[in-house]
Amino acid sequence: MDDASRKLFEKSRALVPGGVNSPVRACHNVDSLPLFIAEAHGCHLIDADGKNYIDFVLSWGPMILGHDAAPVTEAVCSAAKRGTSYGAPCPDEVALAEAVVAAMPGLEMVRMVNSGTEATMSALRLARAATGRDKVLKFIGCYHGHADPFLAAAGSGVATFSIPGTPGVPQSVVADTLLAPYNDLAAVEEIFAVHGPAIAAVIVEPVAANMGLVLPKPGFLEGLRALTTQHGSLLVFDEVITGFRVAFGGAQARFNIDPDLTTFGKIIGGGLPVGAFGGKRRYMELVAPQGNVYQAGTLSGNPLAMAAGLATVRALAVADYGALEARTSAFATALRDILAAKGVPVQMPTLASMFCPYFCEHEVTDFAGAKACDQKLFTNFYKQMRAQGIYLAPSGFETGMVSFAHTEDDFSRTLDAARKVAL
Ligand code: KE4
C-alpha cells in the first residue's frame, strides 16, 4: 500500500533524526507513518507510491494558491535561469518588500529572512532593543517557531513562571518569558501589574492556529493593544500563518488592530523559504545596518524565493478571499454535520480558509480546552480519511487549510469519505 514511503522512511531514519526534517511530519500524534510525497499539483499530493490525496495541509500554510500554481512555477523557473543566489540585493527583494508593506496596514518597513522562526526571533530582539526591556509575554499553546525564548512551558503552579519547554534551552533564557492563557485578558492585566515596566513585547498569534484553531474573543486583541500601549511595550502580531490568509491584509486588516511589529512566513515565500519581520519605521530603523540591532542571513532576499513570493502576493492581490471563505465555511459546516450525525461530540471552528475538527462538547478558547478534546477520536478520524485519499494535518493541534485550487468536487469527495468513517 505505502511500500515506497515505508522504504524511504526506513532509509531516512538511519540518516535523519526521526526520519524527517521537522517533527510534526513524522505523524507520531496520529500513530501513523509519514507519506513521502513525490509531486503536488493544485490541491493534490501524489505520494511515492503514486497514490493521490486531496491536501488540506498545504505545506502548513504556504500553498494558498494550490501546488504548482502557474504564475509561481513560471516565476521560479525563470528566476532559476538567472542564477540562484547573489549574496547581494536584487530587484525582486524591493518589489516584494513594496508589495508586503502595501498590503499590511501596520507596516512601514520590512526585513526579509528565511523562516518564521528567524522572523519572530529577530522581532523579539528588536523589541528588546527598542524598549531596553527583557521580558516577553506569549500565550500558552501559541507557537512562534523554535527560537529558545519561545520554547517555554508553564511552570508548576504559577501560570506566569516559565520552565524550558525542551532540553537544551537554559532556564536563564526562559526566565524572561511570561505566559498567559490565550483569550485571558485578565491574566494579561495581572502580569502587566507586576511586570509591566520590564515587558518588552507581547507576541500573539492573532488567530491561534497551533492548538487547532482558536479564534480571538471579542475585545481580546483590542485589550492587548491597549495594555501594551499603556505600559510602553510593543505588540507583535505573529502572522506567519494568518498573513495573506485570513485577509489579503492579514489579521491586522481583518480585526483592525495596529501592531508595532508583525512577523511573516509561509505564504510570502510561495512555498520557498521566506520569512519576514516588519513594522513601524521608528523601530525597523534600529535594525542593522541602519541601526545597531544586528540581524543577518546569507540567503535572505534570495532571488528564487523572492520571485515565488512576489508571484504569490501579486496573484492574491486580485483573488476573491470572500468566495474562498464562503466555500470553506460551507464545506466545514457540512463536515461538522456529518461527524455530529455519527453521535460524536464535535466542534468545527472556521475562519477565512481555515477549519479545525475538535472532538469535544465545549467551545475551545485556549490550550487547556484544546487539550481536553478527544485525541483518540481525532486519530481514528485521521487514519480513516487518509486511507480514503484525504490528507489532513496529522495532529489535533494543527489547522486545516483550504486553497483557491480546491473545487466543489474535492469538497464533495472529502465529505463522501467522512460519511464512510466509523467513529
Ligand atoms: P517556521 O520557522 O517553521 O517557518 O515558522 C515558525 C512559525 C512561527 N509562527 C507561527 C504562527 C507558526 O505557525 C510557525 C510554524 N508553523 C508550523 C505548523 N503550525 C510549522 C510546521 C512544522 O514545524 O513543520
Short mmCIF file of C-alpha atoms and ligand atoms in Angstrom, two decimals:
data_model
loop_
_atom_site.label_atom_id
_atom_site.label_comp_id
_atom_site.label_asym_id
_atom_site.label_seq_id
_atom_site.Cartn_x
_atom_site.Cartn_y
_atom_site.Cartn_z
CA MET A 1 0.00 0.00 0.00
CA ASP A 2 2.58 2.63 1.10
CA ASP A 3 5.60 0.45 0.26
CA ALA A 4 7.71 3.19 -1.29
CA SER A 5 7.07 5.56 1.63
CA ARG A 6 7.87 2.82 4.12
CA LYS A 7 11.15 2.01 2.37
CA LEU A 8 12.11 5.70 2.14
CA PHE A 9 11.22 6.20 5.80
CA GLU A 10 13.34 3.23 6.85
CA LYS A 11 16.32 4.62 4.94
CA SER A 12 15.72 8.15 6.17
CA ARG A 13 15.54 7.11 9.82
CA ALA A 14 19.15 5.93 9.63
CA LEU A 15 20.25 9.33 8.35
CA VAL A 16 17.84 11.97 9.69
CA PRO A 17 16.58 12.27 13.30
CA GLY A 18 13.18 10.59 13.35
CA GLY A 19 13.44 10.21 9.57
CA VAL A 20 12.03 13.69 8.98
CA ASN A 21 13.31 17.25 8.82
CA SER A 22 10.54 18.64 11.00
CA PRO A 23 8.95 16.69 13.86
CA VAL A 24 5.23 17.04 13.13
CA ARG A 25 5.74 15.40 9.72
CA ALA A 26 6.59 12.12 11.46
CA CYS A 27 2.85 11.68 12.21
CA HIS A 28 3.55 10.48 15.76
CA ASN A 29 0.49 12.38 17.02
CA VAL A 30 -1.78 10.20 14.90
CA ASP A 31 0.03 6.88 15.34
CA SER A 32 0.89 6.75 11.62
CA LEU A 33 3.92 6.65 9.35
CA PRO A 34 4.73 9.64 7.15
CA LEU A 35 3.90 9.59 3.46
CA PHE A 36 6.76 10.64 1.22
CA ILE A 37 5.41 12.99 -1.43
CA ALA A 38 6.71 12.77 -4.99
CA GLU A 39 4.83 15.71 -6.52
CA ALA A 40 1.88 18.03 -5.99
CA HIS A 41 -0.49 19.87 -8.31
CA GLY A 42 -3.44 22.08 -7.41
CA CYS A 43 -4.84 20.73 -4.14
CA HIS A 44 -3.50 17.22 -4.80
CA LEU A 45 -0.48 15.40 -3.46
CA ILE A 46 0.94 12.32 -5.19
CA ASP A 47 2.89 10.10 -2.83
CA ALA A 48 5.91 7.93 -3.65
CA ASP A 49 3.55 5.03 -4.37
CA GLY A 50 1.63 7.13 -6.88
CA LYS A 51 -1.43 7.50 -4.65
CA ASN A 52 -3.41 10.73 -4.97
CA TYR A 53 -4.57 12.72 -1.92
CA ILE A 54 -6.71 15.82 -1.52
CA ASP A 55 -4.44 18.09 0.51
CA PHE A 56 -5.78 20.13 3.46
CA VAL A 57 -2.28 20.78 4.94
CA LEU A 58 -0.90 22.87 2.03
CA SER A 59 2.66 22.61 3.37
CA TRP A 60 1.35 24.00 6.72
CA GLY A 61 0.03 27.12 5.01
CA PRO A 62 2.15 28.45 2.12
CA MET A 63 0.25 26.84 -0.75
CA ILE A 64 -2.91 29.01 -0.63
CA LEU A 65 -2.90 29.20 -4.46
CA GLY A 66 -2.52 25.44 -4.65
CA HIS A 67 0.61 23.47 -5.59
CA ASP A 68 2.40 24.15 -8.88
CA ALA A 69 0.37 27.34 -9.42
CA ALA A 70 1.31 28.55 -12.91
CA PRO A 71 2.43 32.12 -12.07
CA VAL A 72 4.62 30.85 -9.22
CA THR A 73 6.18 27.94 -11.10
CA GLU A 74 6.88 30.15 -14.12
CA ALA A 75 8.44 32.85 -11.94
CA VAL A 76 10.71 30.37 -10.12
CA CYS A 77 11.80 28.60 -13.33
CA SER A 78 12.55 31.93 -14.98
CA ALA A 79 14.47 33.20 -11.91
CA ALA A 80 16.50 29.99 -11.70
CA LYS A 81 17.89 30.62 -15.19
CA ARG A 82 19.28 33.94 -13.89
CA GLY A 83 21.17 32.25 -11.05
CA THR A 84 20.02 31.03 -7.65
CA SER A 85 21.74 33.32 -5.16
CA TYR A 86 23.74 36.52 -5.45
CA GLY A 87 24.57 37.47 -1.87
CA ALA A 88 23.71 40.97 -2.99
CA PRO A 89 20.42 42.90 -3.29
CA CYS A 90 18.19 42.03 -6.26
CA PRO A 91 15.22 43.85 -7.83
CA ASP A 92 12.62 41.35 -6.60
CA GLU A 93 13.62 41.96 -2.96
CA VAL A 94 12.49 45.55 -3.37
CA ALA A 95 9.35 44.52 -5.25
CA LEU A 96 8.32 42.01 -2.59
CA ALA A 97 9.07 44.45 0.24
CA GLU A 98 6.93 47.04 -1.53
CA ALA A 99 4.09 44.55 -2.04
CA VAL A 100 4.12 43.34 1.59
CA VAL A 101 4.27 46.88 3.04
CA ALA A 102 1.46 47.99 0.73
CA ALA A 103 -0.72 45.05 1.76
CA MET A 104 -0.27 45.24 5.54
CA PRO A 105 -1.79 48.29 7.28
CA GLY A 106 0.67 48.18 10.20
CA LEU A 107 3.84 48.06 8.12
CA GLU A 108 6.14 50.91 7.14
CA MET A 109 9.29 48.82 6.64
CA VAL A 110 10.13 45.10 6.39
CA ARG A 111 13.21 42.87 6.54
CA MET A 112 13.30 39.52 4.69
CA VAL A 113 14.62 36.43 6.46
CA ASN A 114 14.40 32.68 5.71
CA SER A 115 11.81 31.27 8.09
CA GLY A 116 9.11 32.19 10.54
CA THR A 117 11.47 31.25 13.36
CA GLU A 118 14.03 33.77 12.15
CA ALA A 119 11.29 36.37 11.85
CA THR A 120 9.98 36.02 15.42
CA MET A 121 13.47 35.63 16.89
CA SER A 122 14.54 38.85 15.19
CA ALA A 123 11.35 40.72 16.10
CA LEU A 124 11.87 39.88 19.77
CA ARG A 125 15.48 41.09 19.66
CA LEU A 126 14.30 44.32 18.04
CA ALA A 127 11.54 44.83 20.63
CA ARG A 128 14.03 44.32 23.44
CA ALA A 129 16.44 46.82 21.88
CA ALA A 130 13.69 49.36 21.18
CA THR A 131 12.36 49.30 24.76
CA GLY A 132 15.51 48.47 26.71
CA ARG A 133 13.48 45.76 28.43
CA ASP A 134 13.98 41.97 28.55
CA LYS A 135 10.68 40.23 29.26
CA VAL A 136 8.31 38.88 26.62
CA LEU A 137 4.76 37.69 27.18
CA LYS A 138 3.46 34.85 25.00
CA PHE A 139 0.36 32.72 25.18
CA ILE A 140 0.22 29.08 26.18
CA GLY A 141 -0.42 26.98 23.08
CA CYS A 142 0.79 29.61 20.62
CA TYR A 143 3.82 28.58 18.56
CA HIS A 144 6.28 31.15 17.27
CA GLY A 145 8.99 28.86 15.89
CA HIS A 146 11.81 27.14 17.74
CA ALA A 147 13.97 30.03 18.96
CA ASP A 148 14.89 29.46 22.61
CA PRO A 149 12.86 32.28 24.23
CA PHE A 150 9.61 30.88 22.79
CA LEU A 151 10.21 27.27 23.87
CA ALA A 152 8.86 27.88 27.34
CA ALA A 153 6.32 25.77 29.18
CA ALA A 154 4.10 26.79 32.03
CA GLY A 155 5.91 26.25 35.31
CA SER A 156 4.35 24.25 38.11
CA GLY A 157 1.71 26.26 39.92
CA VAL A 158 2.38 29.83 38.95
CA ALA A 159 0.92 30.33 35.48
CA THR A 160 3.37 33.02 34.52
CA PHE A 161 6.53 31.20 35.66
CA SER A 162 8.23 29.53 32.70
CA ILE A 163 10.35 26.42 32.56
CA PRO A 164 12.22 25.23 29.46
CA GLY A 165 9.82 23.54 27.05
CA THR A 166 12.59 21.31 25.72
CA PRO A 167 16.04 20.10 26.79
CA GLY A 168 18.78 22.42 25.61
CA VAL A 169 17.00 25.64 26.49
CA PRO A 170 18.59 27.19 29.58
CA GLN A 171 16.35 28.28 32.45
CA SER A 172 18.07 31.64 32.20
CA VAL A 173 16.66 32.13 28.70
CA VAL A 174 13.02 31.40 29.56
CA ALA A 175 13.24 33.30 32.85
CA ASP A 176 12.20 36.36 30.84
CA THR A 177 9.33 34.60 29.11
CA LEU A 178 5.97 35.21 30.74
CA LEU A 179 2.96 33.03 29.94
CA ALA A 180 -0.79 33.59 29.95
CA PRO A 181 -3.73 31.55 28.68
CA TYR A 182 -4.95 32.65 25.22
CA ASN A 183 -8.04 34.88 25.31
CA ASP A 184 -7.47 35.64 29.04
CA LEU A 185 -7.14 39.42 29.18
CA ALA A 186 -7.49 39.45 32.98
CA ALA A 187 -4.39 37.26 33.27
CA VAL A 188 -2.50 39.63 30.97
CA GLU A 189 -3.57 42.61 33.08
CA GLU A 190 -2.31 40.85 36.24
CA ILE A 191 1.05 40.15 34.60
CA PHE A 192 1.39 43.75 33.48
CA ALA A 193 0.51 44.93 37.00
CA VAL A 194 3.54 43.03 38.31
CA HIS A 195 5.99 43.10 35.39
CA GLY A 196 4.77 45.96 33.19
CA PRO A 197 7.93 48.13 33.28
CA ALA A 198 10.05 45.11 32.30
CA ILE A 199 7.94 43.80 29.41
CA ALA A 200 9.49 44.50 26.00
CA ALA A 201 6.72 42.85 23.99
CA VAL A 202 3.59 40.79 23.88
CA ILE A 203 3.71 38.34 20.97
CA VAL A 204 0.47 36.75 19.84
CA GLU A 205 -0.97 34.68 17.02
CA PRO A 206 -3.95 36.97 16.30
CA VAL A 207 -5.79 33.80 15.32
CA ALA A 208 -4.23 30.86 17.14
CA ALA A 209 -3.59 28.04 14.67
CA ASN A 210 -1.11 25.88 16.56
CA MET A 211 -3.54 24.46 19.11
CA GLY A 212 -6.10 23.62 16.50
CA LEU A 213 -7.96 26.79 15.51
CA VAL A 214 -8.76 29.19 18.36
CA LEU A 215 -10.39 32.48 17.45
CA PRO A 216 -9.72 35.64 19.45
CA LYS A 217 -12.65 36.51 21.72
CA PRO A 218 -14.21 39.93 21.02
CA GLY A 219 -12.03 42.53 22.74
CA PHE A 220 -9.01 40.25 23.30
CA LEU A 221 -6.77 41.74 20.62
CA GLU A 222 -8.03 45.24 21.32
CA GLY A 223 -7.21 44.70 25.00
CA LEU A 224 -3.67 43.60 24.16
CA ARG A 225 -3.22 46.73 22.05
CA ALA A 226 -4.44 48.95 24.89
CA LEU A 227 -2.32 47.27 27.59
CA THR A 228 0.89 47.32 25.53
CA THR A 229 0.35 50.98 24.66
CA GLN A 230 -0.38 51.83 28.30
CA HIS A 231 2.81 50.13 29.54
CA GLY A 232 5.17 51.11 26.73
CA SER A 233 5.54 47.52 25.47
CA LEU A 234 5.42 46.53 21.81
CA LEU A 235 2.58 44.47 20.37
CA VAL A 236 3.95 41.84 17.98
CA PHE A 237 1.47 40.09 15.69
CA ASP A 238 2.82 36.73 14.61
CA GLU A 239 1.14 36.49 11.20
CA VAL A 240 3.26 33.63 9.89
CA ILE A 241 0.00 31.73 9.31
CA THR A 242 -2.62 34.49 9.20
CA GLY A 243 -0.66 36.85 6.93
CA PHE A 244 -2.29 36.86 3.46
CA ARG A 245 -4.55 34.00 4.64
CA VAL A 246 -7.28 35.47 6.85
CA ALA A 247 -7.38 38.50 4.55
CA PHE A 248 -5.03 39.98 1.97
CA GLY A 249 -4.01 42.44 4.70
CA GLY A 250 -3.73 39.70 7.31
CA ALA A 251 -5.35 39.67 10.76
CA GLN A 252 -4.31 43.28 11.35
CA ALA A 253 -6.61 44.33 8.50
CA ARG A 254 -9.37 41.85 9.35
CA PHE A 255 -9.52 42.85 13.01
CA ASN A 256 -8.42 46.48 12.52
CA ILE A 257 -5.55 46.31 15.04
CA ASP A 258 -2.35 48.30 14.55
CA PRO A 259 0.58 46.17 15.83
CA ASP A 260 4.02 47.66 16.35
CA LEU A 261 5.76 44.71 14.67
CA THR A 262 4.50 41.84 12.53
CA THR A 263 6.15 38.58 11.58
CA PHE A 264 5.54 36.65 8.38
CA GLY A 265 6.42 33.35 6.76
CA LYS A 266 4.79 30.62 4.68
CA ILE A 267 2.57 32.37 2.08
CA ILE A 268 5.01 35.25 1.43
CA GLY A 269 7.51 32.69 0.12
CA GLY A 270 5.03 30.90 -2.14
CA GLY A 271 6.48 27.58 -0.94
CA LEU A 272 10.13 28.67 -0.91
CA PRO A 273 11.96 29.51 2.34
CA VAL A 274 10.96 33.07 3.24
CA GLY A 275 10.13 34.81 6.50
CA ALA A 276 9.97 38.49 7.28
CA PHE A 277 9.54 40.91 10.14
CA GLY A 278 8.29 44.43 9.74
CA GLY A 279 6.53 47.28 11.44
CA LYS A 280 6.80 50.92 12.32
CA ARG A 281 9.70 52.83 10.82
CA ARG A 282 10.87 54.12 14.24
CA TYR A 283 11.55 50.53 15.26
CA MET A 284 12.69 49.00 11.97
CA GLU A 285 15.29 51.78 11.52
CA LEU A 286 17.07 50.31 14.56
CA VAL A 287 17.94 47.17 12.56
CA ALA A 288 21.48 46.89 11.16
CA PRO A 289 22.99 48.30 9.12
CA GLN A 290 20.75 51.39 9.52
CA GLY A 291 20.70 50.91 13.26
CA ASN A 292 22.73 48.74 15.60
CA VAL A 293 20.37 45.81 16.23
CA TYR A 294 22.20 43.04 14.46
CA GLN A 295 20.31 40.62 12.22
CA ALA A 296 21.63 38.90 9.09
CA GLY A 297 21.21 35.99 6.66
CA THR A 298 23.18 34.59 3.73
CA LEU A 299 20.07 33.71 1.75
CA SER A 300 17.78 36.49 2.96
CA GLY A 301 16.09 38.03 -0.09
CA ASN A 302 17.13 35.08 -2.25
CA PRO A 303 16.11 35.75 -5.86
CA LEU A 304 14.22 32.46 -6.32
CA ALA A 305 12.33 32.86 -3.05
CA MET A 306 11.55 36.47 -3.83
CA ALA A 307 10.24 35.51 -7.27
CA ALA A 308 7.97 32.84 -5.74
CA GLY A 309 6.74 35.19 -3.01
CA LEU A 310 6.15 38.06 -5.41
CA ALA A 311 4.18 35.91 -7.87
CA THR A 312 2.10 34.61 -4.97
CA VAL A 313 1.34 38.00 -3.41
CA ARG A 314 0.53 39.53 -6.80
CA ALA A 315 -1.93 36.69 -7.53
CA LEU A 316 -3.51 37.08 -4.10
CA ALA A 317 -3.93 40.83 -4.60
CA VAL A 318 -6.67 40.07 -7.15
CA ALA A 319 -8.02 36.87 -5.55
CA ASP A 320 -11.56 36.60 -4.18
CA TYR A 321 -10.99 35.95 -0.44
CA GLY A 322 -14.71 36.28 0.26
CA ALA A 323 -15.58 33.46 -2.12
CA LEU A 324 -12.85 31.23 -0.65
CA GLU A 325 -14.18 31.92 2.87
CA ALA A 326 -17.72 31.06 1.78
CA ARG A 327 -16.60 27.79 0.19
CA THR A 328 -14.56 26.87 3.27
CA SER A 329 -17.42 27.68 5.63
CA ALA A 330 -19.94 25.62 3.64
CA PHE A 331 -17.54 22.67 3.47
CA ALA A 332 -16.63 22.82 7.18
CA THR A 333 -20.29 23.11 8.22
CA ALA A 334 -21.19 20.07 6.11
CA LEU A 335 -18.24 18.14 7.58
CA ARG A 336 -19.31 19.04 11.12
CA ASP A 337 -22.89 17.89 10.44
CA ILE A 338 -21.67 14.57 9.01
CA LEU A 339 -19.49 13.92 12.06
CA ALA A 340 -22.18 15.04 14.52
CA ALA A 341 -24.66 12.66 12.86
CA LYS A 342 -22.35 9.82 13.93
CA GLY A 343 -23.17 10.68 17.55
CA VAL A 344 -19.75 12.07 18.46
CA PRO A 345 -19.18 15.46 20.13
CA VAL A 346 -17.64 17.77 17.53
CA GLN A 347 -16.78 21.45 17.24
CA MET A 348 -15.72 22.95 13.92
CA PRO A 349 -14.38 26.49 14.26
CA THR A 350 -13.61 28.12 10.94
CA LEU A 351 -12.15 31.44 9.86
CA ALA A 352 -11.39 32.51 6.28
CA SER A 353 -9.86 29.39 4.64
CA MET A 354 -9.07 27.57 7.90
CA PHE A 355 -11.06 24.94 9.79
CA CYS A 356 -10.44 22.53 12.64
CA PRO A 357 -12.38 19.46 13.79
CA TYR A 358 -12.26 19.27 17.61
CA PHE A 359 -13.88 16.17 19.11
CA CYS A 360 -15.41 17.67 22.25
CA GLU A 361 -18.62 19.20 23.60
CA HIS A 362 -17.12 22.54 24.67
CA GLU A 363 -16.07 25.59 22.68
CA VAL A 364 -12.27 25.68 22.55
CA THR A 365 -10.98 29.11 23.63
CA ASP A 366 -7.47 28.23 24.86
CA PHE A 367 -4.86 25.45 25.03
CA ALA A 368 -6.45 23.78 28.06
CA GLY A 369 -9.65 23.49 26.07
CA ALA A 370 -7.81 22.08 23.07
CA LYS A 371 -6.01 19.51 25.23
CA ALA A 372 -9.35 18.38 26.68
CA CYS A 373 -10.54 17.21 23.26
CA ASP A 374 -10.61 13.51 22.36
CA GLN A 375 -7.32 12.89 20.55
CA LYS A 376 -8.09 9.20 20.09
CA LEU A 377 -11.19 10.09 18.12
CA PHE A 378 -9.14 12.54 16.05
CA THR A 379 -6.55 9.84 15.33
CA ASN A 380 -9.27 7.40 14.28
CA PHE A 381 -10.79 10.06 12.01
CA TYR A 382 -7.38 10.98 10.53
CA LYS A 383 -6.45 7.37 9.73
CA GLN A 384 -9.75 6.54 8.02
CA MET A 385 -9.73 9.75 5.99
CA ARG A 386 -6.12 9.18 4.88
CA ALA A 387 -6.97 5.63 3.85
CA GLN A 388 -9.57 7.19 1.52
CA GLY A 389 -7.15 9.68 -0.01
CA ILE A 390 -7.85 12.70 2.20
CA TYR A 391 -4.68 14.30 3.62
CA LEU A 392 -5.45 16.10 6.90
CA ALA A 393 -2.95 17.67 9.30
CA PRO A 394 -1.50 14.78 11.36
CA SER A 395 -2.32 16.39 14.70
CA GLY A 396 -5.37 17.66 16.57
CA PHE A 397 -3.30 20.73 17.39
CA GLU A 398 -2.89 21.87 13.79
CA THR A 399 -5.34 23.61 11.47
CA GLY A 400 -6.98 22.52 8.23
CA MET A 401 -6.26 24.79 5.27
CA VAL A 402 -8.21 25.32 2.02
CA SER A 403 -6.66 26.72 -1.16
CA PHE A 404 -8.01 28.56 -4.18
CA ALA A 405 -7.39 25.29 -6.05
CA HIS A 406 -9.91 23.22 -4.06
CA THR A 407 -13.02 22.57 -6.18
CA GLU A 408 -16.56 21.57 -5.25
CA ASP A 409 -15.66 18.08 -6.46
CA ASP A 410 -12.77 17.95 -3.96
CA PHE A 411 -15.09 19.05 -1.15
CA SER A 412 -17.72 16.53 -2.24
CA ARG A 413 -15.19 13.66 -2.33
CA THR A 414 -13.95 14.66 1.11
CA LEU A 415 -17.46 14.71 2.57
CA ASP A 416 -18.20 11.32 0.99
CA ALA A 417 -15.08 9.96 2.68
CA ALA A 418 -16.21 11.42 6.01
CA ARG A 419 -19.62 9.74 5.65
CA LYS A 420 -17.83 6.36 5.41
CA VAL A 421 -15.76 6.93 8.56
CA ALA A 422 -16.77 4.77 11.56
CA LEU A 423 -16.24 6.61 14.87
P1 KE4 B 1 8.96 28.26 10.54
O1 KE4 B 1 10.27 28.52 11.26
O2 KE4 B 1 8.51 26.81 10.66
O3 KE4 B 1 8.99 28.75 9.09
O4 KE4 B 1 7.84 29.15 11.24
C1 KE4 B 1 7.65 29.06 12.62
C2 KE4 B 1 6.25 29.54 12.96
C3 KE4 B 1 6.10 30.80 13.53
N1 KE4 B 1 4.87 31.29 13.85
C4 KE4 B 1 3.75 30.56 13.61
C5 KE4 B 1 2.42 31.13 13.98
C6 KE4 B 1 3.85 29.26 13.03
O5 KE4 B 1 2.73 28.53 12.82
C7 KE4 B 1 5.12 28.74 12.70
C8 KE4 B 1 5.30 27.36 12.10
N2 KE4 B 1 4.11 26.59 11.94
C9 KE4 B 1 4.26 25.13 11.98
C10 KE4 B 1 2.89 24.46 11.77
N3 KE4 B 1 1.82 25.01 12.50
C11 KE4 B 1 5.27 24.65 11.01
C12 KE4 B 1 5.23 23.17 10.73
C13 KE4 B 1 6.47 22.47 11.21
O6 KE4 B 1 7.00 22.83 12.28
O7 KE4 B 1 6.92 21.55 10.47
#
